Short mmCIF file of C-alpha atoms in Angstrom, two decimals:
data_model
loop_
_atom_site.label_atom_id
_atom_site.label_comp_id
_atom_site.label_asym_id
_atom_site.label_seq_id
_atom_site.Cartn_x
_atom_site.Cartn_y
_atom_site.Cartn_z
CA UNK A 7 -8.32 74.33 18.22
CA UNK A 8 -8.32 76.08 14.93
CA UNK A 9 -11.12 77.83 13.79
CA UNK A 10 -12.56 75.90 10.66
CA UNK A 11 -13.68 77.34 7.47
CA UNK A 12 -16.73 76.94 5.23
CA UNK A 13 -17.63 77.31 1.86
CA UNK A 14 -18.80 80.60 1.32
CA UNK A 15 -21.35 79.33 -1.59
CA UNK A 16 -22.73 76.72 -2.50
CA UNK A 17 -21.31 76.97 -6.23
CA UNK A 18 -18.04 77.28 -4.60
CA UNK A 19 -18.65 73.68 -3.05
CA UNK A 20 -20.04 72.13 -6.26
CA UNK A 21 -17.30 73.58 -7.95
CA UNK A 22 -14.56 72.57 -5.59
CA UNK A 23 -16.34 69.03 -5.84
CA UNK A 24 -16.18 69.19 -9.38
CA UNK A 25 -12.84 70.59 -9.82
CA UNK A 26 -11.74 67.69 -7.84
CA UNK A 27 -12.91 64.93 -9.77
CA UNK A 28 -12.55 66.31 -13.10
CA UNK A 29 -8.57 66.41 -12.86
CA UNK A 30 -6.00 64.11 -14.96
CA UNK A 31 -8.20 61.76 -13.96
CA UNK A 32 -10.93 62.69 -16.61
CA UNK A 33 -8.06 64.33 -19.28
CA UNK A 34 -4.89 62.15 -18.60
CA UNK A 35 -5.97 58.56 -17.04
CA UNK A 36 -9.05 58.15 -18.34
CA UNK A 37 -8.04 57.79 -22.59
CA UNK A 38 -5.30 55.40 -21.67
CA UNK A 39 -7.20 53.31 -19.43
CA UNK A 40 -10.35 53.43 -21.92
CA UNK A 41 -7.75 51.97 -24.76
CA UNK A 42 -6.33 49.74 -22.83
CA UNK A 43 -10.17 48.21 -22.15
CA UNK A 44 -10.91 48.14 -25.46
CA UNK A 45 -12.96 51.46 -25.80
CA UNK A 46 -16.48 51.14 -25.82
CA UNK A 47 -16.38 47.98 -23.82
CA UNK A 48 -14.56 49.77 -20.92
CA UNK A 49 -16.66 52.48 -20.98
CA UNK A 50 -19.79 51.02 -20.83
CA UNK A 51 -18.75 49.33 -17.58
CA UNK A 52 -17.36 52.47 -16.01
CA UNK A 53 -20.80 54.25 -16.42
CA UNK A 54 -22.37 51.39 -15.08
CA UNK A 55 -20.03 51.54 -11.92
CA UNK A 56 -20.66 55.22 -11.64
CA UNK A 57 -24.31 54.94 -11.97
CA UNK A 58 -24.69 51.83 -9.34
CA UNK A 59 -22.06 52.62 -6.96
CA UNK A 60 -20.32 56.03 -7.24
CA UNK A 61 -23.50 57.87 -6.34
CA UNK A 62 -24.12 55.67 -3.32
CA UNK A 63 -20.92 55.62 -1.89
CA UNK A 64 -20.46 59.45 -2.93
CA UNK A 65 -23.67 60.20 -0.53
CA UNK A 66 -21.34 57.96 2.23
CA UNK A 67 -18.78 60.05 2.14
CA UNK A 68 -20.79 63.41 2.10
CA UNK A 69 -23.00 62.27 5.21
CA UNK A 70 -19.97 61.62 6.63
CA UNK A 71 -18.22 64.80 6.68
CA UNK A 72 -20.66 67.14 6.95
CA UNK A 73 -22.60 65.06 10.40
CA UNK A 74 -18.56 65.42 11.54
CA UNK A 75 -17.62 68.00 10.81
CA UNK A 76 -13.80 66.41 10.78
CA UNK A 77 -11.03 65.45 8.13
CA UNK A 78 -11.27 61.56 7.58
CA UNK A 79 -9.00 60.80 10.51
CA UNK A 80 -11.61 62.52 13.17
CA UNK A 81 -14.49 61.38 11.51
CA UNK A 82 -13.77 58.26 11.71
CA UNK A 83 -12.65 58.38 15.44
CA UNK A 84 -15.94 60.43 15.90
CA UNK A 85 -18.87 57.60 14.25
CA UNK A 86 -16.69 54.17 14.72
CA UNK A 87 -14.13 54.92 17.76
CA UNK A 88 -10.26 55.18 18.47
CA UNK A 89 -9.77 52.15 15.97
CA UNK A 90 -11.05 53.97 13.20
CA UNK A 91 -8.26 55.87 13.17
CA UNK A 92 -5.98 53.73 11.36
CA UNK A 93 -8.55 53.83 8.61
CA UNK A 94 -9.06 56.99 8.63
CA UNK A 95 -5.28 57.44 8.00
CA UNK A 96 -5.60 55.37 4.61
CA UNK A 97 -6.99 57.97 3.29
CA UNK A 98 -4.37 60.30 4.18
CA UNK A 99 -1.90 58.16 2.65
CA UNK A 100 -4.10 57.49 -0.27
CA UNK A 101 -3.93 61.62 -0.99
CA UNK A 102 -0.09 61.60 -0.06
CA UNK A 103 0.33 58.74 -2.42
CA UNK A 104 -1.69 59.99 -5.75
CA UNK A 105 -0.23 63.66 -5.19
CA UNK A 106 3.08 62.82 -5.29
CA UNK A 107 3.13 61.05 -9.06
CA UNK A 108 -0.05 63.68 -9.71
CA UNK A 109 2.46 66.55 -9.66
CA UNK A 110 4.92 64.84 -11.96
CA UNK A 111 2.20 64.06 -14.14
CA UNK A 112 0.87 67.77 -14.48
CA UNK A 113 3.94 69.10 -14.61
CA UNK A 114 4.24 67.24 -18.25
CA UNK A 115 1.40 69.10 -19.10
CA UNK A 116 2.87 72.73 -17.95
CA UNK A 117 6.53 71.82 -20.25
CA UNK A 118 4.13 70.68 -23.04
CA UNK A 119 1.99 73.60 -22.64
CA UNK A 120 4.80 75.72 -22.77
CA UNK A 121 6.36 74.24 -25.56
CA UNK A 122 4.24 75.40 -27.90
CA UNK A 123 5.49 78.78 -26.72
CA UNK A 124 8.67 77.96 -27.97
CA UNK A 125 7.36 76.92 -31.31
CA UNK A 126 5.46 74.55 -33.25
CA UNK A 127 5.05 71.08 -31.97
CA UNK A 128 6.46 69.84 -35.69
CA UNK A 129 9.56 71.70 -35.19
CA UNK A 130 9.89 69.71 -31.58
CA UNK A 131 9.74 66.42 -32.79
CA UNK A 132 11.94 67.05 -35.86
CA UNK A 133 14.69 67.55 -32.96
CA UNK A 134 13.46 63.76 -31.90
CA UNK A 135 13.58 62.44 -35.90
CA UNK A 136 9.73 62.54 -35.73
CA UNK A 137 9.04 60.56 -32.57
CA UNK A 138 6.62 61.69 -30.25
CA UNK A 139 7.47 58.76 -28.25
CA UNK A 140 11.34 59.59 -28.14
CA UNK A 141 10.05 62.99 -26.73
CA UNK A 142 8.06 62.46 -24.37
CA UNK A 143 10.79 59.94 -23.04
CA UNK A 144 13.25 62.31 -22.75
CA UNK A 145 11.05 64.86 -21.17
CA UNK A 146 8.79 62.48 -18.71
CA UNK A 147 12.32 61.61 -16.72
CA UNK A 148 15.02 64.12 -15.62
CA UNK A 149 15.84 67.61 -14.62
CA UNK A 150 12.82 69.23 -16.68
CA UNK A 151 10.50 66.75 -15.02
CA UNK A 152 12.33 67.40 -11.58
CA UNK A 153 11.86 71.40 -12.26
CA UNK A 154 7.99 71.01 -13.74
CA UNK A 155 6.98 69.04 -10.52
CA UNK A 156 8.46 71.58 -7.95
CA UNK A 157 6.84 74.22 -9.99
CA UNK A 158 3.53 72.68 -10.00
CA UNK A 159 3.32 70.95 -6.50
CA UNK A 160 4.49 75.19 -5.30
CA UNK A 161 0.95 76.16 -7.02
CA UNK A 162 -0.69 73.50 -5.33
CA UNK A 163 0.42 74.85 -1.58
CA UNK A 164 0.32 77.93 -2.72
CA UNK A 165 -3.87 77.90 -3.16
CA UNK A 166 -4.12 75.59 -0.42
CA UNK A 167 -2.46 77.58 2.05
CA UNK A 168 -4.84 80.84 1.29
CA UNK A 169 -7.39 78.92 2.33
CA UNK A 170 -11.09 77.63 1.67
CA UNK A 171 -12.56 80.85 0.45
CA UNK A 172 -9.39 82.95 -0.56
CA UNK A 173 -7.64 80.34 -2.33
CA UNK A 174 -9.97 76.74 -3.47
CA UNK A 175 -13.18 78.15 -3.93
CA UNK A 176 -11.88 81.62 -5.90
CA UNK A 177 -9.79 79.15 -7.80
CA UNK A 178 -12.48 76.69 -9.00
CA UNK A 179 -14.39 79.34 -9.58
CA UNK A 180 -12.25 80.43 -12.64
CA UNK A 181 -10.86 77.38 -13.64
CA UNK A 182 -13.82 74.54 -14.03
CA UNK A 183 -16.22 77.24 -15.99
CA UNK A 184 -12.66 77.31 -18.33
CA UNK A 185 -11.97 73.55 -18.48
CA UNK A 186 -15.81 72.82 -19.95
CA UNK A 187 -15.56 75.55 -22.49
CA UNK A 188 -12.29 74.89 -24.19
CA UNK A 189 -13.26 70.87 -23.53
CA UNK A 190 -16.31 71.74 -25.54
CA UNK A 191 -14.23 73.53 -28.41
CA UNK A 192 -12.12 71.28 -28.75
CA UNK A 193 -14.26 68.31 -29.32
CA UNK A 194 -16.23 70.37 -31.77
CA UNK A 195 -12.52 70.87 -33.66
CA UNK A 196 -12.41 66.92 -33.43
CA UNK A 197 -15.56 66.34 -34.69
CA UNK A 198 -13.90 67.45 -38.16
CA UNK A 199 -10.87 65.58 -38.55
CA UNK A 200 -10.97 62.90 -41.19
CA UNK A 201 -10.66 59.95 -38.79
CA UNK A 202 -13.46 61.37 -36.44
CA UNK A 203 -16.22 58.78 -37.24
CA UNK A 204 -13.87 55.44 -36.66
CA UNK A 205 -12.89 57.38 -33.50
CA UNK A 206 -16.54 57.49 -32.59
CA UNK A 207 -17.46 53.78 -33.28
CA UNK A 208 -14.18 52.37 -31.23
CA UNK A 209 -15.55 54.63 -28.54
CA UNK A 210 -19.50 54.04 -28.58
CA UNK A 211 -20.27 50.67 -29.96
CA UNK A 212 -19.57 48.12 -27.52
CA UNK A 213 -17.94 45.15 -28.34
CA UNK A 214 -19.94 42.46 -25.72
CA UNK A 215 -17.25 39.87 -26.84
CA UNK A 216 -14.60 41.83 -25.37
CA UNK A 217 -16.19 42.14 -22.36
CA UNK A 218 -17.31 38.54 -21.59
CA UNK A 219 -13.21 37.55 -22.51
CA UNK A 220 -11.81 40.23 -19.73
CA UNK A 221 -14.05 40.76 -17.42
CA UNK A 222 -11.86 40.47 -14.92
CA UNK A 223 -9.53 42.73 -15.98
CA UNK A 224 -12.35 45.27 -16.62
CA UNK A 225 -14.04 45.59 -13.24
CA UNK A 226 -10.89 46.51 -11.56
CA UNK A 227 -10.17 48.75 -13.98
CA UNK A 228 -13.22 50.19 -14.38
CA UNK A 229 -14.29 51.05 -10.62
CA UNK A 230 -10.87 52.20 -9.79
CA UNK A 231 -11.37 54.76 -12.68
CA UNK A 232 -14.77 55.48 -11.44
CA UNK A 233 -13.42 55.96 -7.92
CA UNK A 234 -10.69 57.98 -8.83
CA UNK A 235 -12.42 60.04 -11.27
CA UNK A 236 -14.67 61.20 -8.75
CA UNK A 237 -12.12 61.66 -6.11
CA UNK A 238 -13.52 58.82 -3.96
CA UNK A 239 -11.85 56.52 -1.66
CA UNK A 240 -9.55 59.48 -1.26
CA UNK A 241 -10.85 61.25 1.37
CA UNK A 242 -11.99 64.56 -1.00
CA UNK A 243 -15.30 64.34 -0.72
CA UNK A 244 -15.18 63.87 3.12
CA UNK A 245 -13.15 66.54 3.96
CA UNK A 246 -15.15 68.85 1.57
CA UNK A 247 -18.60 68.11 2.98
CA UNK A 248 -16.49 68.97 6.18
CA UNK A 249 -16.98 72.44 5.34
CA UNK A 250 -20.62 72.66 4.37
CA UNK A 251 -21.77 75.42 6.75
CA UNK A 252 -25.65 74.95 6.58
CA UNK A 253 -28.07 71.90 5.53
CA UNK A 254 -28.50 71.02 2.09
CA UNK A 255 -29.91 68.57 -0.24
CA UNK A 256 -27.12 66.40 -0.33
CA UNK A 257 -28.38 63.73 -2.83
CA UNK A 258 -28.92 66.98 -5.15
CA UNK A 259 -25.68 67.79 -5.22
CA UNK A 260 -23.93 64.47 -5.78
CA UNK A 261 -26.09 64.32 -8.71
CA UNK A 262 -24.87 67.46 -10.19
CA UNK A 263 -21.09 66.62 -9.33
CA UNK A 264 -21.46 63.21 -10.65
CA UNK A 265 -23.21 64.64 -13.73
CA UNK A 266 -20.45 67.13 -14.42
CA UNK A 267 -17.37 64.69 -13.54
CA UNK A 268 -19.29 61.90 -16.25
CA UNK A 269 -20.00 64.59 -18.84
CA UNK A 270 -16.81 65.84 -18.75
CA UNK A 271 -15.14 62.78 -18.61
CA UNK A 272 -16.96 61.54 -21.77
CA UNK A 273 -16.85 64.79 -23.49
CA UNK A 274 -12.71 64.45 -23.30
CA UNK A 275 -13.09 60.68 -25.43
CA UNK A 276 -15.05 62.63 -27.69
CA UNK A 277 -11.80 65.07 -27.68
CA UNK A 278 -8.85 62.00 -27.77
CA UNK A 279 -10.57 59.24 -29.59
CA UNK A 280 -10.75 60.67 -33.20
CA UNK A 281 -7.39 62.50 -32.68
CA UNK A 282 -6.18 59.07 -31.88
CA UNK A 283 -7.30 57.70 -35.01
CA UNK A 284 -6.79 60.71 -37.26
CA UNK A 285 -2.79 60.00 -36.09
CA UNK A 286 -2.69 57.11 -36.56
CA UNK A 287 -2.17 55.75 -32.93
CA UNK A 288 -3.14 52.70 -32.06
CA UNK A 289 -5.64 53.04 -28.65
CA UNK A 290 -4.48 50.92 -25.66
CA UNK A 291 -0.89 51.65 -26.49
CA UNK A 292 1.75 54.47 -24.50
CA UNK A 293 0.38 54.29 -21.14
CA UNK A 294 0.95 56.96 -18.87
CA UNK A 295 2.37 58.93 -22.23
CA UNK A 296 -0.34 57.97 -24.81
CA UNK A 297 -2.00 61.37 -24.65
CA UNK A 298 1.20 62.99 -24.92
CA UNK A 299 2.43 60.99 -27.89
CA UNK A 300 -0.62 60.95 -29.48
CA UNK A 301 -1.94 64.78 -29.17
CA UNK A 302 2.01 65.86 -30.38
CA UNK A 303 1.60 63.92 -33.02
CA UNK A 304 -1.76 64.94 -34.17
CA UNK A 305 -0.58 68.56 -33.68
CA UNK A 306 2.14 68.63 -36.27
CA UNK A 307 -0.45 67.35 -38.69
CA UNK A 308 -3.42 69.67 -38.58
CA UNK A 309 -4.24 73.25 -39.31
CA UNK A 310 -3.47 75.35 -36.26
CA UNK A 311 -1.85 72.63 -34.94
CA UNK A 312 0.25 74.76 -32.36
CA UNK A 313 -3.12 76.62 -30.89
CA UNK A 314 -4.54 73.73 -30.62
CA UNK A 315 -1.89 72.33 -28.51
CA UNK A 316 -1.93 75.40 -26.35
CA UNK A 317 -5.45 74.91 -25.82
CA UNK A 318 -5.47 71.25 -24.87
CA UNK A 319 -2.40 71.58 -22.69
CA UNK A 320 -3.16 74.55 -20.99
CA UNK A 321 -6.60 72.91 -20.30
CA UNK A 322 -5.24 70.05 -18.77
CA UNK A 323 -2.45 71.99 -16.76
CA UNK A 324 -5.83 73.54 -15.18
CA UNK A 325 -7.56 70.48 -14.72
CA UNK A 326 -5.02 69.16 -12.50
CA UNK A 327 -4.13 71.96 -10.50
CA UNK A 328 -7.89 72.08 -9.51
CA UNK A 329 -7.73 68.21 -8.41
CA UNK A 330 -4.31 68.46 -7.16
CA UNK A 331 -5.76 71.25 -4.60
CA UNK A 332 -8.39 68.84 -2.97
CA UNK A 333 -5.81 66.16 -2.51
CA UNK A 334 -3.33 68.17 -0.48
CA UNK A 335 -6.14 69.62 1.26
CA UNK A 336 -7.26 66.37 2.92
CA UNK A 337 -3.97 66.17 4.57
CA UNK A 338 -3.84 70.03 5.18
CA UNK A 339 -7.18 69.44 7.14
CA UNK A 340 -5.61 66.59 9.15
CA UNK A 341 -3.12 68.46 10.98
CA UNK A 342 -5.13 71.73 10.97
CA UNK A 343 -7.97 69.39 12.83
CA UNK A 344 -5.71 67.01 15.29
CA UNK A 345 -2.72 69.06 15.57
CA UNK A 346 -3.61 72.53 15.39
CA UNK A 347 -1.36 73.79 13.11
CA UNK A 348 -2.32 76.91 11.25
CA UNK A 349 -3.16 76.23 7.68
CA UNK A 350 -0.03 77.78 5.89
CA UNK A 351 2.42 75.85 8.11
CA UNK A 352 -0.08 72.53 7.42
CA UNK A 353 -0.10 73.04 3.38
CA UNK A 354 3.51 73.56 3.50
CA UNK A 355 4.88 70.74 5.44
CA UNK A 356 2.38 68.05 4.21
CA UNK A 357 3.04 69.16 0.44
CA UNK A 358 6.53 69.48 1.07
CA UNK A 359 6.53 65.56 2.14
CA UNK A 360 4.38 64.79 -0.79
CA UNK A 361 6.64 66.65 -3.28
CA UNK A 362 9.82 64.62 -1.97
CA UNK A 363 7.95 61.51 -2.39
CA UNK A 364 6.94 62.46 -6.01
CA UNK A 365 10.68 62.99 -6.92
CA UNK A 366 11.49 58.98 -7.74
CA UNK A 367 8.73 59.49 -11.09
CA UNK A 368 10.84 62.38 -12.27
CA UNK A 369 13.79 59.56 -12.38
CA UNK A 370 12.11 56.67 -14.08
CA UNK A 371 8.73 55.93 -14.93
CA UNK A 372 8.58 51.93 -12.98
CA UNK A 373 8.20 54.57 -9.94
CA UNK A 374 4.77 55.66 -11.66
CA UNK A 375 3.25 52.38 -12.09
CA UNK A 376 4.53 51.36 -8.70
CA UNK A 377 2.42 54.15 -6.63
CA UNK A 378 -0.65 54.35 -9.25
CA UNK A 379 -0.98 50.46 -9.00
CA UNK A 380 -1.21 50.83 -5.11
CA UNK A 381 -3.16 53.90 -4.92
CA UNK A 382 -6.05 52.94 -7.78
CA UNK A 383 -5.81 49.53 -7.48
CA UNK A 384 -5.82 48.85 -3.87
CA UNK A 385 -6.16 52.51 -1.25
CA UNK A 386 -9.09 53.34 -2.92
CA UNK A 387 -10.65 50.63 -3.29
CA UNK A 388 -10.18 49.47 0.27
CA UNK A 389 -11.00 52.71 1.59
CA UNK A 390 -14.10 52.85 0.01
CA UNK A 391 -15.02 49.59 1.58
CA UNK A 392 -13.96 50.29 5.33
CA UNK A 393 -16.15 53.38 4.74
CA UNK A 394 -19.01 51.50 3.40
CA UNK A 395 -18.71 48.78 6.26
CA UNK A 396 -18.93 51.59 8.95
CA UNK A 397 -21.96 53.83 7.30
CA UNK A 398 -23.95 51.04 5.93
CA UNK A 399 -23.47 48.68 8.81
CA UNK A 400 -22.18 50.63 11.56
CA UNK A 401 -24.36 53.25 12.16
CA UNK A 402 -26.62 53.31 9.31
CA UNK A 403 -29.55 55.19 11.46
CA UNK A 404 -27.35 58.10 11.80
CA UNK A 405 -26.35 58.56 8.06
CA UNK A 406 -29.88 57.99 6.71
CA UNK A 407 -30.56 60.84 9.74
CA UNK A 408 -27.75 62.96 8.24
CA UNK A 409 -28.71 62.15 4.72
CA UNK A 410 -32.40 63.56 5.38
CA UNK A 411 -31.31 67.11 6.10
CA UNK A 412 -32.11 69.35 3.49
CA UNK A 413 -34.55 66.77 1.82
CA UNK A 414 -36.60 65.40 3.99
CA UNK A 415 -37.89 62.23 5.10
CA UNK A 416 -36.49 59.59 2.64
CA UNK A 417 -38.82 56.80 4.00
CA UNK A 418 -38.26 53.47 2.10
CA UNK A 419 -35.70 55.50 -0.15
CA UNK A 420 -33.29 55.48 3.26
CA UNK A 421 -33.61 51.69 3.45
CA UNK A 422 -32.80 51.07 0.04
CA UNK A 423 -29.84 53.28 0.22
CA UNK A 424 -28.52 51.37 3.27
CA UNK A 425 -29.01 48.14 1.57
CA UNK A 426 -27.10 48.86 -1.72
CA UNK A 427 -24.12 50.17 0.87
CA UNK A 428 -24.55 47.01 2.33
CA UNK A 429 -24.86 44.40 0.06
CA UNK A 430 -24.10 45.34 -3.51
CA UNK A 431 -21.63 47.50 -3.31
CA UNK A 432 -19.86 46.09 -0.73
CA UNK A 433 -19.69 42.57 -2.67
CA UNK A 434 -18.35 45.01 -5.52
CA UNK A 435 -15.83 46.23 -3.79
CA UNK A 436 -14.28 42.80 -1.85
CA UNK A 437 -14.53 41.61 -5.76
CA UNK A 438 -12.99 44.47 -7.36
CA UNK A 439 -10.04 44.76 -4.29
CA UNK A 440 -9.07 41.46 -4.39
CA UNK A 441 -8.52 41.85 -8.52
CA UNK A 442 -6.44 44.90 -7.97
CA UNK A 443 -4.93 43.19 -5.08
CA UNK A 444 -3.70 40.77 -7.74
CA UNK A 445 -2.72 42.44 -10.42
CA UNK A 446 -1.10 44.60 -8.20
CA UNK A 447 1.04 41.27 -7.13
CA UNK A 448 1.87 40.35 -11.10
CA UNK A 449 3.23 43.88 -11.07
CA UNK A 450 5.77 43.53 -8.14
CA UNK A 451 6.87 39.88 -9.23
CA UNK A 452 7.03 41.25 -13.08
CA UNK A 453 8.07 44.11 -14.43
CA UNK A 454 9.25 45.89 -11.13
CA UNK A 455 11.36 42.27 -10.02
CA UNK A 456 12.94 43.04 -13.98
CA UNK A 457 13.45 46.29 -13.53
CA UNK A 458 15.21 45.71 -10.15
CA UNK A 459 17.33 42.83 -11.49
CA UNK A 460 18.01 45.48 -14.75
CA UNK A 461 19.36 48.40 -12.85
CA UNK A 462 20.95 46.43 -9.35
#
């Protein structure tokens, strides 16, 4: 068998942790999928989810890698038996899955990013008669799209196959300390923009109306955003904790990564949110390209417009290469663990599968929805739950064991753990998976039927 690594820190594995969850799914998902909630409304129920049941089930995950030892596949085999394995390989699929559109996605950022290279953002869209839509339309689909995500996805093995120490942890290292910073700049930038303050108020003042009218399309929303902003359900956090070399205070460190993902997450609505209004842009609308549209637009309007760009695209670019990394290193681990392939051949095979699978998004968009749908709104989510079944009801002795090292006895705090894994969040999760299930359903028999019947 391969000889495993291990985190040579324990700042590399915070930041590794970190650098996983903070992603496009804090800077690209996470301002669409707030407007499309209604703001406030949305993201008072996503803290709520990450408070109640991403620091539970984040503690399931890490008690299960590091007692194992194993990627997801093996340590599933190792607490529940052979027929954990077909779990276990959800959450392979779940990290082939979310890669493969992930790369696409980041790659916008890298052409956007270098765009402003080229020039100022105003002179772009004057080639598209002023529409940031019309651009980003031409160049989410195509050849440029095709190029960005081979460029990107080659980064992505490239780090991977270096290794734990010589390639993820040196890269975090440099990249998440950069990602808070210019996060921080910018939203003290957006702070004075003339819009700022109705920004603020669609962002922070709840609107309890909206919430009691769509409720249920909130929760789904809302915990697969919470899920995949922390990189759970995927596999990450198991596979990381796989590495931990020594006992530690686990519940300390889910604190701090969940502290870092939230603050991060709601420092960047602090960031979009006034921009959004300060352009003009209506929040909730532009999907996957709202932050595109909206930031291009916003650029060509203020002063230093083109830095600014740099900045926030660059930033991005960064923030996904560091979450992109943890997803292909979940699979990585899988073959390095039950095949015994050595690392480089395992990051390039498995990411070369991922990148082909990826290549439909660079042709039209419907390919997008189709694997995001599935992967937020039903892998994780299930995932999650199969894992939460097996900890919290399986052998919950053992994890509360596992849990202990590097804290001590937990005492009643054990049992209470268990029985929000048990109860709780389980019923949270059957609720929120058969939502996603179904909108997931609308999805197939609406828009992707049409688009079928548009292009047969």
């Amino acid at each position: 068998m391969v000889q495993r690594e291990t985190w040579a820190t324990r700042t590399g594995f915070i930041l590794a942790a970190v650098g996983s969850a903070v992603g496009l799914g804090n800077i690209w998902r996470f301002p669409f999928v707030t407007g499309e909630g209604g703001g406030a409304a949305f993201l008072l129920v996503y803290l709520l989810f990450v408070a109640l049941v991403g620091f539970p089930a984040i503690l399931v995950e890490f008690v299960v890698g590091r007692k194992t030892e194993r990627n997801p596949v093996g340590a599933l085999i190792e607490l529940g038996g052979d027929a954990w394995k077909y779990i276990g390989g959800v959450f392979i699929v779940t990290g082939f899955v979310i890669l493969s559109y992930y790369s696409v996605v980041a790659g916008w950022f890298i052409r956007y990013f270098l765009e402003g290279f080229r020039g100022s953002y105003s002179s772009h869209l004057a080639d598209y008669g002023g529409e940031a839509g019309a651009m980003f339309g031409d160049l989410s689909t195509g050849l440029d799209a095709f190029f960005f995500h081979t460029i990107f996805m080659a980064l992505t093995i490239g780090i991977v196959a270096l290794g734990i120490r010589r390639g993820i942890e040196l890269a975090v290292k440099v990249m998440v300390p950069a990602i808070i910073v210019l996060l921080v700049g910018m939203a003290i930038w957006a702070f004075t923009l003339p819009e700022a303050s109705a920004g603020y108020e669609y962002y922070l003042s709840p609107d309890f109306g909206i919430m009691a009218d769509n409720w249920a399309e909130l929760l789904p929303a809302a915990a697969g955003q919470a899920f995949f902003t922390l990189s759970l359900g995927m596999g990450v956090m198991i596979t990381y904790a796989s590495y931990l070399g020594e006992d530690r205070n686990l519940a300390k460190d889910g604190l701090t990564i969940i502290g870092f993902d939230t603050g991060i997450a709601f420092l960047t609505g602090l960031v979009v949110f006034p921009i959004f209004f300060s352009a003009g842009v209506e929040p909730g609308e532009g999907g996957a390209g709202a932050v595109f549209i909206s930031m291009t637009q916003a650029f060509t309007t203020v002063t230093g417009g083109r830095v600014l760009g740099l900045l926030f695209f660059g930033t991005v670019a960064i923030a996904a290469l560091s979450s992109a990394i943890s997803l292909l290193e979940v699979v990585t681990a899988y073959v390095i663990d039950e095949k015994g392939i050595e690392r480089w051949k395992a990051a390039l095979g498995m990411g070369g599968v991922i990148y082909l699978l990826g290549v439909p998004v660079t042709y039209d968009l419907i390919f997008l929805d189709l694997l995001d749908g599935f992967a937020d709104g039903i892998l994780l989510v299930f995932g999650a739950l199969m894992l939460v079944i097996l900890v919290g009801w399986i052998v919950p002795q053992a994890a509360v064991r596992e849990l202990e090292k590097g804290i001590g006895d937990l005492g009643s705090r054990g049992t209470v753990w268990v029985w929000m894994i048990r109860l709780p969040i389980l019923l949270v999760l059957v609720v929120t998976l058969y939502l996603g299930i179904v909108d997931y359903v609308d999805f197939l028999t609406g828009s992707f039927t049409d688009w079928i019947g548009e292009n047969a």
